[in-house]
Short mmCIF file of C-alpha atoms in Angstrom, two decimals:
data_model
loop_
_atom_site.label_atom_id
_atom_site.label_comp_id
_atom_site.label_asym_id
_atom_site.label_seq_id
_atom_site.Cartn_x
_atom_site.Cartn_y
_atom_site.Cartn_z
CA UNK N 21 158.00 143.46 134.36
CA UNK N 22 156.34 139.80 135.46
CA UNK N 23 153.99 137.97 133.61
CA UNK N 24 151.78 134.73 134.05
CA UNK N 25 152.34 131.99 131.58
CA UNK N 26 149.00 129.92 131.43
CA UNK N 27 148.56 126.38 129.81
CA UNK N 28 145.07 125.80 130.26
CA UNK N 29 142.69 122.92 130.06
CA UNK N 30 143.84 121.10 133.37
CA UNK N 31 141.02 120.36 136.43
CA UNK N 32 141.46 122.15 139.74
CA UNK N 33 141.94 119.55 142.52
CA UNK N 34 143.02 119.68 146.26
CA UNK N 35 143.17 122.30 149.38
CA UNK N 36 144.49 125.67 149.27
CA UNK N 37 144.26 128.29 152.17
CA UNK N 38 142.67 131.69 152.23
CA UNK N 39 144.76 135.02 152.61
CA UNK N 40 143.75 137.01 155.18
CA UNK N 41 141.83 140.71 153.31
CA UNK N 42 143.07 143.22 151.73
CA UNK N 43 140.29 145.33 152.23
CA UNK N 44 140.32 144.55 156.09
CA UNK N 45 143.85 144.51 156.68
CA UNK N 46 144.51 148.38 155.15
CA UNK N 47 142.22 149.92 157.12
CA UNK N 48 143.05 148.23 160.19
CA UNK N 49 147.25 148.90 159.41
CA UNK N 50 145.76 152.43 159.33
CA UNK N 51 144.19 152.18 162.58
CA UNK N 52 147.56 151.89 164.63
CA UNK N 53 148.17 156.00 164.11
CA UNK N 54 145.12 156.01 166.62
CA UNK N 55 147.41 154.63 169.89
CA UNK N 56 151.04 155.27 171.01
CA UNK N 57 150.77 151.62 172.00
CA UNK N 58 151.38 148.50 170.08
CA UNK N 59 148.75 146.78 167.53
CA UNK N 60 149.92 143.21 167.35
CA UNK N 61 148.48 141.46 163.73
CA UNK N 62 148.23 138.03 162.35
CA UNK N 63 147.10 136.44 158.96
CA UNK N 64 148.23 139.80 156.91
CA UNK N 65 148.58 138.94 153.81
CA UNK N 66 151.51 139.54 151.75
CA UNK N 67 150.34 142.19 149.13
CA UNK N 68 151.76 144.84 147.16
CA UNK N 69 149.35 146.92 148.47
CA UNK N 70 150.40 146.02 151.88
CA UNK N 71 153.87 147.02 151.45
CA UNK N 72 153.00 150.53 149.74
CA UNK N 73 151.15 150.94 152.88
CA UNK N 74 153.65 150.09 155.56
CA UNK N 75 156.10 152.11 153.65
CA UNK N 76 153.57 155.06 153.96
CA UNK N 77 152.89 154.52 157.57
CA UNK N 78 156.96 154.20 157.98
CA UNK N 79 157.16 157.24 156.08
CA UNK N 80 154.66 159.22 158.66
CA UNK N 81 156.59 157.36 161.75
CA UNK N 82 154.99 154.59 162.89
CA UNK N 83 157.62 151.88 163.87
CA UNK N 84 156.69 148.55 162.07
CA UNK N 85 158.35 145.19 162.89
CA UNK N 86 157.36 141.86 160.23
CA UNK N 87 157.70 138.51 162.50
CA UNK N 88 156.71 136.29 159.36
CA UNK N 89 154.14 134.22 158.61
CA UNK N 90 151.53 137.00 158.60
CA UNK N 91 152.48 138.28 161.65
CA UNK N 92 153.22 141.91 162.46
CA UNK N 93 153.29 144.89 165.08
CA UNK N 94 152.79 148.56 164.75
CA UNK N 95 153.26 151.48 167.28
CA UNK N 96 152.78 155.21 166.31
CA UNK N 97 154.85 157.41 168.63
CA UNK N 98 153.73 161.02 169.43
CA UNK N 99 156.49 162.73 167.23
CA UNK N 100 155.40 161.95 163.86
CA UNK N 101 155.15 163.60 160.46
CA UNK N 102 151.17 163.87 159.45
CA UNK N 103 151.69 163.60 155.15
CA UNK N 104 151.24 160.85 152.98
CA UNK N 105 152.63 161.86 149.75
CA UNK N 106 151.79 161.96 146.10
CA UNK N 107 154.58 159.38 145.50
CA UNK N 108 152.63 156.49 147.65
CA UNK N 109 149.39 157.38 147.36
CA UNK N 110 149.00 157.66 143.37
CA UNK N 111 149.30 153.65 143.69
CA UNK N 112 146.72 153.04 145.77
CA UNK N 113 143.06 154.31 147.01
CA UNK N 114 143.69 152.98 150.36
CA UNK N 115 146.14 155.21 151.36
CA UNK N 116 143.53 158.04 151.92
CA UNK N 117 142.67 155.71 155.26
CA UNK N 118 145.33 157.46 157.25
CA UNK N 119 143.51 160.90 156.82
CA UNK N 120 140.80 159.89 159.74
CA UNK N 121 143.27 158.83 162.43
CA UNK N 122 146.18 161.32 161.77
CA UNK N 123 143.42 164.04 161.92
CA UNK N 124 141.35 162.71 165.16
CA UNK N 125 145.09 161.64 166.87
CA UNK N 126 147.17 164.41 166.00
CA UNK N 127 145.31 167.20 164.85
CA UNK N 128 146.74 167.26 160.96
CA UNK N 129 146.85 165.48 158.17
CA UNK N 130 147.85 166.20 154.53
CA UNK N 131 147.25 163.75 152.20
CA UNK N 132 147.73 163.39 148.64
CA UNK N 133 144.63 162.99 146.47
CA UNK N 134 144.51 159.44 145.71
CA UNK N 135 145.07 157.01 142.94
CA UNK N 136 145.01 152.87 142.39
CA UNK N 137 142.69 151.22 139.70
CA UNK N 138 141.46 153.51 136.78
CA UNK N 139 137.98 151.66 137.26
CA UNK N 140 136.13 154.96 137.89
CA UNK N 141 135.50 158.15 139.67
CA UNK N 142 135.48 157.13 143.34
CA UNK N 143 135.52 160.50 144.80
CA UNK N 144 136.62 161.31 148.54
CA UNK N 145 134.22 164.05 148.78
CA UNK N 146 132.29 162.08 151.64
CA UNK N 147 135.25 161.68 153.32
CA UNK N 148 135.48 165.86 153.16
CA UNK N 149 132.11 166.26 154.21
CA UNK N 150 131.76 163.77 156.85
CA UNK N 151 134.97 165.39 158.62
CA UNK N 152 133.98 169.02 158.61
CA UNK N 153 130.90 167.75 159.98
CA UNK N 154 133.14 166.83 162.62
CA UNK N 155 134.46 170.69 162.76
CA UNK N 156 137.86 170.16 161.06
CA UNK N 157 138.92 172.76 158.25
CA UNK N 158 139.68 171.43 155.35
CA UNK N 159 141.20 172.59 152.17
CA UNK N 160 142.35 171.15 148.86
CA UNK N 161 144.91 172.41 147.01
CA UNK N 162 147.84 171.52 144.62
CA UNK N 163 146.52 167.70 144.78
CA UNK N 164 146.44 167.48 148.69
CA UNK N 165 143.72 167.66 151.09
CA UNK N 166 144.75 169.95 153.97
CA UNK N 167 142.98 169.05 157.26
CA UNK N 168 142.86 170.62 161.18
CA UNK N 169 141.04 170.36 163.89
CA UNK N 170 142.50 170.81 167.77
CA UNK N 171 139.87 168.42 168.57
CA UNK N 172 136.84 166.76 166.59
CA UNK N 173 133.52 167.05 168.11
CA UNK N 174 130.71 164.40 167.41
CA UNK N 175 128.62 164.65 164.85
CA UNK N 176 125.41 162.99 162.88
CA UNK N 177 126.80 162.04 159.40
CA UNK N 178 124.32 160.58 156.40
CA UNK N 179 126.48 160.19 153.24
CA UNK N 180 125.30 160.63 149.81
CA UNK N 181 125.93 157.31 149.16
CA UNK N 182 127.70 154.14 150.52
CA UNK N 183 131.19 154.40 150.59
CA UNK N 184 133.22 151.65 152.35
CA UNK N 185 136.37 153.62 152.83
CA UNK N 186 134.52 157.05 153.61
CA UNK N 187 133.06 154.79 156.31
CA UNK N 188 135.91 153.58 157.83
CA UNK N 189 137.36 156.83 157.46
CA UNK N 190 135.24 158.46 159.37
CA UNK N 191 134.43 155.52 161.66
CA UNK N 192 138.41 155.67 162.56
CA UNK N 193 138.26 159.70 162.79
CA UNK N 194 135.16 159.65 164.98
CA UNK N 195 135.92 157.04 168.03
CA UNK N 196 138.63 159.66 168.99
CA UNK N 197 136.09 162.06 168.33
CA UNK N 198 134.26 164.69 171.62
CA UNK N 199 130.80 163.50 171.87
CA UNK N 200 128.41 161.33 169.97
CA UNK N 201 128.84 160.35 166.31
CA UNK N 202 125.78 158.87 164.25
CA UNK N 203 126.12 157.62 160.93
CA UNK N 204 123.13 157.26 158.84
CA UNK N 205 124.02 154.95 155.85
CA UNK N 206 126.91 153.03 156.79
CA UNK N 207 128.71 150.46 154.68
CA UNK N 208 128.06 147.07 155.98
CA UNK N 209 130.74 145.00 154.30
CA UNK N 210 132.34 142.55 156.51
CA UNK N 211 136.20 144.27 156.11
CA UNK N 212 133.94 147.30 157.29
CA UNK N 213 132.72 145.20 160.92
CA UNK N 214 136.41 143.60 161.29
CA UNK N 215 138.01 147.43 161.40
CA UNK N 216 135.03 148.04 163.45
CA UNK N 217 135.35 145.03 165.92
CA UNK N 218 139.40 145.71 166.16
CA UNK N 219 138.23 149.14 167.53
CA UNK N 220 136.37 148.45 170.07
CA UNK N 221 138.85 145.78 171.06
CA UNK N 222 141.31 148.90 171.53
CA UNK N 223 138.84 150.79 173.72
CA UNK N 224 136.27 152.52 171.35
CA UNK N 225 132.72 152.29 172.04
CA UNK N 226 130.79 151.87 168.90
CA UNK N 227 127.29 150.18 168.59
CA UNK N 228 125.10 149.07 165.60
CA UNK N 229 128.39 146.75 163.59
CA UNK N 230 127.19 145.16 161.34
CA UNK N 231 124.08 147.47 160.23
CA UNK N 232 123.95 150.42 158.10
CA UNK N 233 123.66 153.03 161.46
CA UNK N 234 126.76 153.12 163.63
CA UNK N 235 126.59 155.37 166.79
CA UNK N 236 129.71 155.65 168.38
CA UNK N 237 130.96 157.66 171.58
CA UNK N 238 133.94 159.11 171.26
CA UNK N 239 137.05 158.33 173.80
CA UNK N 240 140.05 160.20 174.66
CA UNK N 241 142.49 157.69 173.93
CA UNK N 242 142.69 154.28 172.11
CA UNK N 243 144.85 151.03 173.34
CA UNK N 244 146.99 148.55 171.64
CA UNK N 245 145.60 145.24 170.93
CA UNK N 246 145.71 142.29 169.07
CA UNK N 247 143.90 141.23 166.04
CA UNK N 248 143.70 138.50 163.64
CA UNK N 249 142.49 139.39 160.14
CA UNK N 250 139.43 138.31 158.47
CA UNK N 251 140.01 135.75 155.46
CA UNK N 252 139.59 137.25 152.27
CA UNK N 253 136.07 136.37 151.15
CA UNK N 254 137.19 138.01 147.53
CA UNK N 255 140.29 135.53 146.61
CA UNK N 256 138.01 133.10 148.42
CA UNK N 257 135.48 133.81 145.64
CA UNK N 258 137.87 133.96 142.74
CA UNK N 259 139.39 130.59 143.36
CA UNK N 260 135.62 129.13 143.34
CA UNK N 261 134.79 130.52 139.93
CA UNK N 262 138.40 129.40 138.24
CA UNK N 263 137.22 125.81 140.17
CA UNK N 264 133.86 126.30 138.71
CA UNK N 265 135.18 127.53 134.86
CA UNK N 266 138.13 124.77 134.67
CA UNK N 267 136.00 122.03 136.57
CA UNK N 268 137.35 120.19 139.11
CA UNK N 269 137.26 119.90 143.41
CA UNK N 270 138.28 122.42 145.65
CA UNK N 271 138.26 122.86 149.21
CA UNK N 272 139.01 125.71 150.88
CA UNK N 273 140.11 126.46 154.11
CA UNK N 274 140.55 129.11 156.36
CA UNK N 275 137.83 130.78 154.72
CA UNK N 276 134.67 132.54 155.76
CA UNK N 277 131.72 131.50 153.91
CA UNK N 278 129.42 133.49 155.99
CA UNK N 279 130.78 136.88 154.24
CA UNK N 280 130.58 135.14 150.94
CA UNK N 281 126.57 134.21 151.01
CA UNK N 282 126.13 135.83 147.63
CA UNK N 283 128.16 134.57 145.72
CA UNK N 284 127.69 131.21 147.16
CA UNK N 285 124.41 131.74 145.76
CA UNK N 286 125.49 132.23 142.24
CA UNK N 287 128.06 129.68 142.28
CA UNK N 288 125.57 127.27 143.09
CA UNK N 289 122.78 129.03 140.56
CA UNK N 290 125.50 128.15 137.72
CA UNK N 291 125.77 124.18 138.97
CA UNK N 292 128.56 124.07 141.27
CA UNK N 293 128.18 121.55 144.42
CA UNK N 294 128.82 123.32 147.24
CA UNK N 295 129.44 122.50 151.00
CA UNK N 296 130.21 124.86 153.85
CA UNK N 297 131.44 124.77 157.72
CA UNK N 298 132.66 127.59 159.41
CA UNK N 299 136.08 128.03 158.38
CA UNK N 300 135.85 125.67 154.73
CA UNK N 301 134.32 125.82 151.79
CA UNK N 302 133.94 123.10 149.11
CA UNK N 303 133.27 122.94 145.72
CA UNK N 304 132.99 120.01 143.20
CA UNK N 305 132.49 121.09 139.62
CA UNK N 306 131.37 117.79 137.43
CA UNK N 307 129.43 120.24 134.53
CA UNK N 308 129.70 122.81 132.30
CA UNK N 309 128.32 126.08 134.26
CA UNK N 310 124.89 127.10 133.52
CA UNK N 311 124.89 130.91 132.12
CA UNK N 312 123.91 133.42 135.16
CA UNK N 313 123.45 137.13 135.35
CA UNK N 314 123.93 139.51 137.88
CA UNK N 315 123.44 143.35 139.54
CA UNK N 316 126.23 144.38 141.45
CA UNK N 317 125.26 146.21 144.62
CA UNK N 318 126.48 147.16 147.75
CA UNK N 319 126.82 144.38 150.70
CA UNK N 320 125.13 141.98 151.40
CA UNK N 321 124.35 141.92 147.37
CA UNK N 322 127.11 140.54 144.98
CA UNK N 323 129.89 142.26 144.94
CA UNK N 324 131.74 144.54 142.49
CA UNK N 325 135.01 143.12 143.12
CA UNK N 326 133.81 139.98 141.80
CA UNK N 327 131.99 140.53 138.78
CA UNK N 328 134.38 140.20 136.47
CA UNK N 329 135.79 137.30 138.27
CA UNK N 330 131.90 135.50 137.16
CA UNK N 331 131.87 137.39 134.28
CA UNK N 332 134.70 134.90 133.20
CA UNK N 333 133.29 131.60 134.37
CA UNK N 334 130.12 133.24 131.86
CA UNK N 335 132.09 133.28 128.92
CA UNK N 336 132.31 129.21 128.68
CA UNK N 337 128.70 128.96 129.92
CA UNK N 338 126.02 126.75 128.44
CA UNK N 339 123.44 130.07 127.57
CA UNK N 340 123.54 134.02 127.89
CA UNK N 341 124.04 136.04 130.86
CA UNK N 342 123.03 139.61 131.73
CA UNK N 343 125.47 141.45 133.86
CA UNK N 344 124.83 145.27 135.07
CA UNK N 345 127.43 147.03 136.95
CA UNK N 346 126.30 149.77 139.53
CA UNK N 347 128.91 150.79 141.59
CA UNK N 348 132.02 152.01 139.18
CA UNK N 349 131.34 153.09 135.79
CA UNK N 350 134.67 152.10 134.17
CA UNK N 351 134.71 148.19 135.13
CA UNK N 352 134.22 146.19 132.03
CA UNK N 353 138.16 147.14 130.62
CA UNK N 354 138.77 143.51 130.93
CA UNK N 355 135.72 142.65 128.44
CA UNK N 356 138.16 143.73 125.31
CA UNK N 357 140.56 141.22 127.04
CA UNK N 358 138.39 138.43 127.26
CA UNK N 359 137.46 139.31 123.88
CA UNK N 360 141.12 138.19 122.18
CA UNK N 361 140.40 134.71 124.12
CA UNK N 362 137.25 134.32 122.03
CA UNK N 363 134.69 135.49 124.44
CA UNK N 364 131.05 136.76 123.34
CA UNK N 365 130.62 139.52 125.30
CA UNK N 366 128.67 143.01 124.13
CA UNK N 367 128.44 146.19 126.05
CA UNK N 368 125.61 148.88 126.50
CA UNK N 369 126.58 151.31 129.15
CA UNK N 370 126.87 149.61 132.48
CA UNK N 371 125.42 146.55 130.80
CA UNK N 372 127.26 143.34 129.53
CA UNK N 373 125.54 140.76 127.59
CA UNK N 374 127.94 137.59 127.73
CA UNK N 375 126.76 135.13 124.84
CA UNK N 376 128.78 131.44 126.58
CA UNK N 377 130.97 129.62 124.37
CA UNK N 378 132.27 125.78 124.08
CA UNK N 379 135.72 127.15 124.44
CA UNK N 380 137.92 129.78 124.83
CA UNK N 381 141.70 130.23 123.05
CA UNK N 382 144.99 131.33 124.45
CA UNK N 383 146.22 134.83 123.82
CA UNK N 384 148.42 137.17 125.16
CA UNK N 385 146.22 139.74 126.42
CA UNK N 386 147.03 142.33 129.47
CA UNK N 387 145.55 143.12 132.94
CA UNK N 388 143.51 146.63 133.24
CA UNK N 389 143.19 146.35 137.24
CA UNK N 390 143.02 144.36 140.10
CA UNK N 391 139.87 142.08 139.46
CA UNK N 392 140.56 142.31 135.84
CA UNK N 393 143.46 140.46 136.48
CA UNK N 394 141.85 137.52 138.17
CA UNK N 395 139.54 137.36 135.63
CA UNK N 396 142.19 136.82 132.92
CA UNK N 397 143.32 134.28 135.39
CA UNK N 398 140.59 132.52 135.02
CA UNK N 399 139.59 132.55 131.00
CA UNK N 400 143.78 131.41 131.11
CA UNK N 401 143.12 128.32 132.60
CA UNK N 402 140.00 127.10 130.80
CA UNK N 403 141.05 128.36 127.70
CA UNK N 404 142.87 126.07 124.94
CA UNK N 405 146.79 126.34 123.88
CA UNK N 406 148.42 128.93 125.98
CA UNK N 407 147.70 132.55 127.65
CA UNK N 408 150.23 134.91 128.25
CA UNK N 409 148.57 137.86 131.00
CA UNK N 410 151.11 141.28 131.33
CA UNK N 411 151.08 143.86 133.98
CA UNK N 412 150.24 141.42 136.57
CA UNK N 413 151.49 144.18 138.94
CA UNK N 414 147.84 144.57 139.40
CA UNK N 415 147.17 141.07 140.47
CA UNK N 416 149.85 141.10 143.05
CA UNK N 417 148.28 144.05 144.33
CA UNK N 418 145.43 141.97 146.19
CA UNK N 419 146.41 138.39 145.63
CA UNK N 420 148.75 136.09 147.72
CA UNK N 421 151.14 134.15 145.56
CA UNK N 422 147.84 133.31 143.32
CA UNK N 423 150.30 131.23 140.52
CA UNK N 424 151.82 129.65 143.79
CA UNK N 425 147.86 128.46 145.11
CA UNK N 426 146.94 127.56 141.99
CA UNK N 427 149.70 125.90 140.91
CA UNK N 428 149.31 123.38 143.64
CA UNK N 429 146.00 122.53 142.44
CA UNK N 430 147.32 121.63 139.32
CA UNK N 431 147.10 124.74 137.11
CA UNK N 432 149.87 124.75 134.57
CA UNK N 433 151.09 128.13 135.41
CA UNK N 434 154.21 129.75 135.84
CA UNK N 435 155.44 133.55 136.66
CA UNK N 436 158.21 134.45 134.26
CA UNK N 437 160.17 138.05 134.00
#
């Protein structure tokens, strides 16, 4: 099993490019069962994630062809087999994306219950309720979720509570949809508008991207089309903060700052210099941070996914921090990390109290999930003597050859079996 090797202590300097999403680019692989015709990609990144989920759309039938350099095609032919299995879908949430098409497309879908990072509940219960809305029977048994419907009919849809993939779920499930869908508290994240935008670029008629009420008229058929994805305002924001912790200047490109406004925000609210165009971002860190707290919250407000990303740029902060965490109750596991590489950090419930430090020391300590990951990444490279980070499995679950990027800005780090 890999593991990162970390020296730390050296400035960040130079250019690096942004992946394209993760979070964009699995719903929109998902979105090819919705056409017999091709869906023509660019700037996929290469993920683990990605590759669990073109073996899972392989594995239903879809024909998939890599070109390289983030390029790919997809076509779904009519004779396919509707069941994504226990074996693909423990690894990853995402995978319960192809219920929606298979079931608007084809009729029937049975998918496995799913798994991916043990950071909390995340229940697909919307997803249920939103589809028999949409007059399909559904049942869940032995682990799977059983659905049918000879043809879904429109419906108006207000979820319990925003859900990004039981929106794009349902968004995917409804364009194919008979009638008029309406969906009352929508997820507005941008990987939620780019599945959206693809869509309609394929035929669908939805109105209201971008806002929290989608109204869509359903079509019998979908197109192919071609699509580039959006950059990945996550990595985007995790290469900032190790900038920001380690010191340093960045630029990067490819990048999308307008999806990012909030955690420009912080960034800035902790010291960094930052400049923006449209498709760069730059940072220059000449300081140590200043100490900032947070609430996560669903877009536009900052972000789950990188909490514990500024979590670790708190840890070496001049001052205290306050961080609460609303959206998944299990995601401080990388606080008892951080902990072995001499953070302060104390917990109350979904409250973290992170006390900054003049330095940090090198450990071995191990990655809990995705995000976790990056932010061991991060306390790595500031901290003193060396940091050894196992079960990076979950980092190269949503980042692109991150030792690779960073390594060209000068990070001492090295990927060793």
């Amino acid at each position: 099993m890999d593991k990162l090797i970390i020296r730390g202590g050296q400035r960040l300097q130079g250019e690096v490019a942004v992946s394209g999403a993760k979070n964009a680019a699995l719903p929109i692989l998902c979105a090819s069962l919705l056409t017999a015709d091709t869906l023509y990609l660019n700037n996929v990144p290469e993920l683990q994630d990605i590759r669990t989920m073109n073996k899972l759309l392989r594995q239903i039938g879809t024909h998939i062809e890599l070109h390289g350099g983030g390029r790919m095609s997809l076509a779904t032919p009519a004779d396919i087999t509707p069941v994504a299995p226990y074996e693909l879908v423990k690894t990853m949430r995402a995978a319960i994306l192809v219920l929606g098409p298979l079931l608007a497309r084809f009729g029937e879908a049975k998918v496995s219950l799913p798994g991916g990072c043990a950071i909390g509940q995340r229940p697909v219960d919307q997803h249920i309720k939103g589809l028999q809305l949409m007059g399909a029977e559904i049942h869940v048994e032995h682990g799977y979720i059983h659905a049918q419907a000879k043809r879904l009919r429109g419906a108006r849809i207000l979820t319990d509570m925003i859900t990004v993939t039981g929106t794009e779920n349902l968004l995917m499930a409804a364009v194919l949809a008979e009638g008029e869908t309406v969906f009352e508290n929508a997820a507005r994240e941008p990987e939620v508008n780019d599945l959206a935008n693809l869509l309609v670029s394929m035929g669908a008629k939805i109105d209201g991207i971008g806002t929290d009420r989608l109204v869509v008229q359903g079509v019998s058929a979908l197109q192919g089309g071609s699509h580039s994805i959006m950059p990945d305002r996550i990595e985007a924001g995790s290469f900032l903060c190790a900038v920001l912790a380690t010191g340093g200047e960045v630029t990067l490109t490819q990048a999308d700052p307008a999806s990012m406004e909030a955690t420009l925000e912080k960034l800035r609210e902790m010291g960094a210099q930052i400049t923006t165009g449209d498709d760069w971002i730059r940072l220059v860190a000449a300081q140590r941070p200043t100490a900032i707290g947070a609430r996560t919250a669903p877009y536009p407000a900052f972000a789950t996914d990188m909490q514990a990303q500024l979590m670790a740029v708190n840890t070496i902060a001049q001052g205290t921090s306050v961080i609460h965490e609303t959206i998944f109750e299990n995601r401080f596991m990388h606080v008892q990390e951080l902990r072995r590489l001499g953070a302060d950090i104390e917990i109350d419930g979904h409250t973290a109290v992170i006390k900054g430090v003049p330095n940090l020391s090198g450990a071995t300590v191990m990655a809990t999930d995705l995000r976790a990951s990056a932010s061991l990444v991060i306390a790595g490279l500031v901290a003193q003597g060396q940091t050894t980070i196992e079960r990076i499995y979950h980092l190269d679950r949503g980042y692109d050859k991150m030792e690779a990027k960073l390594t060209a800005l000068g990070a001492d780090i090295q990927r060793v079996q």
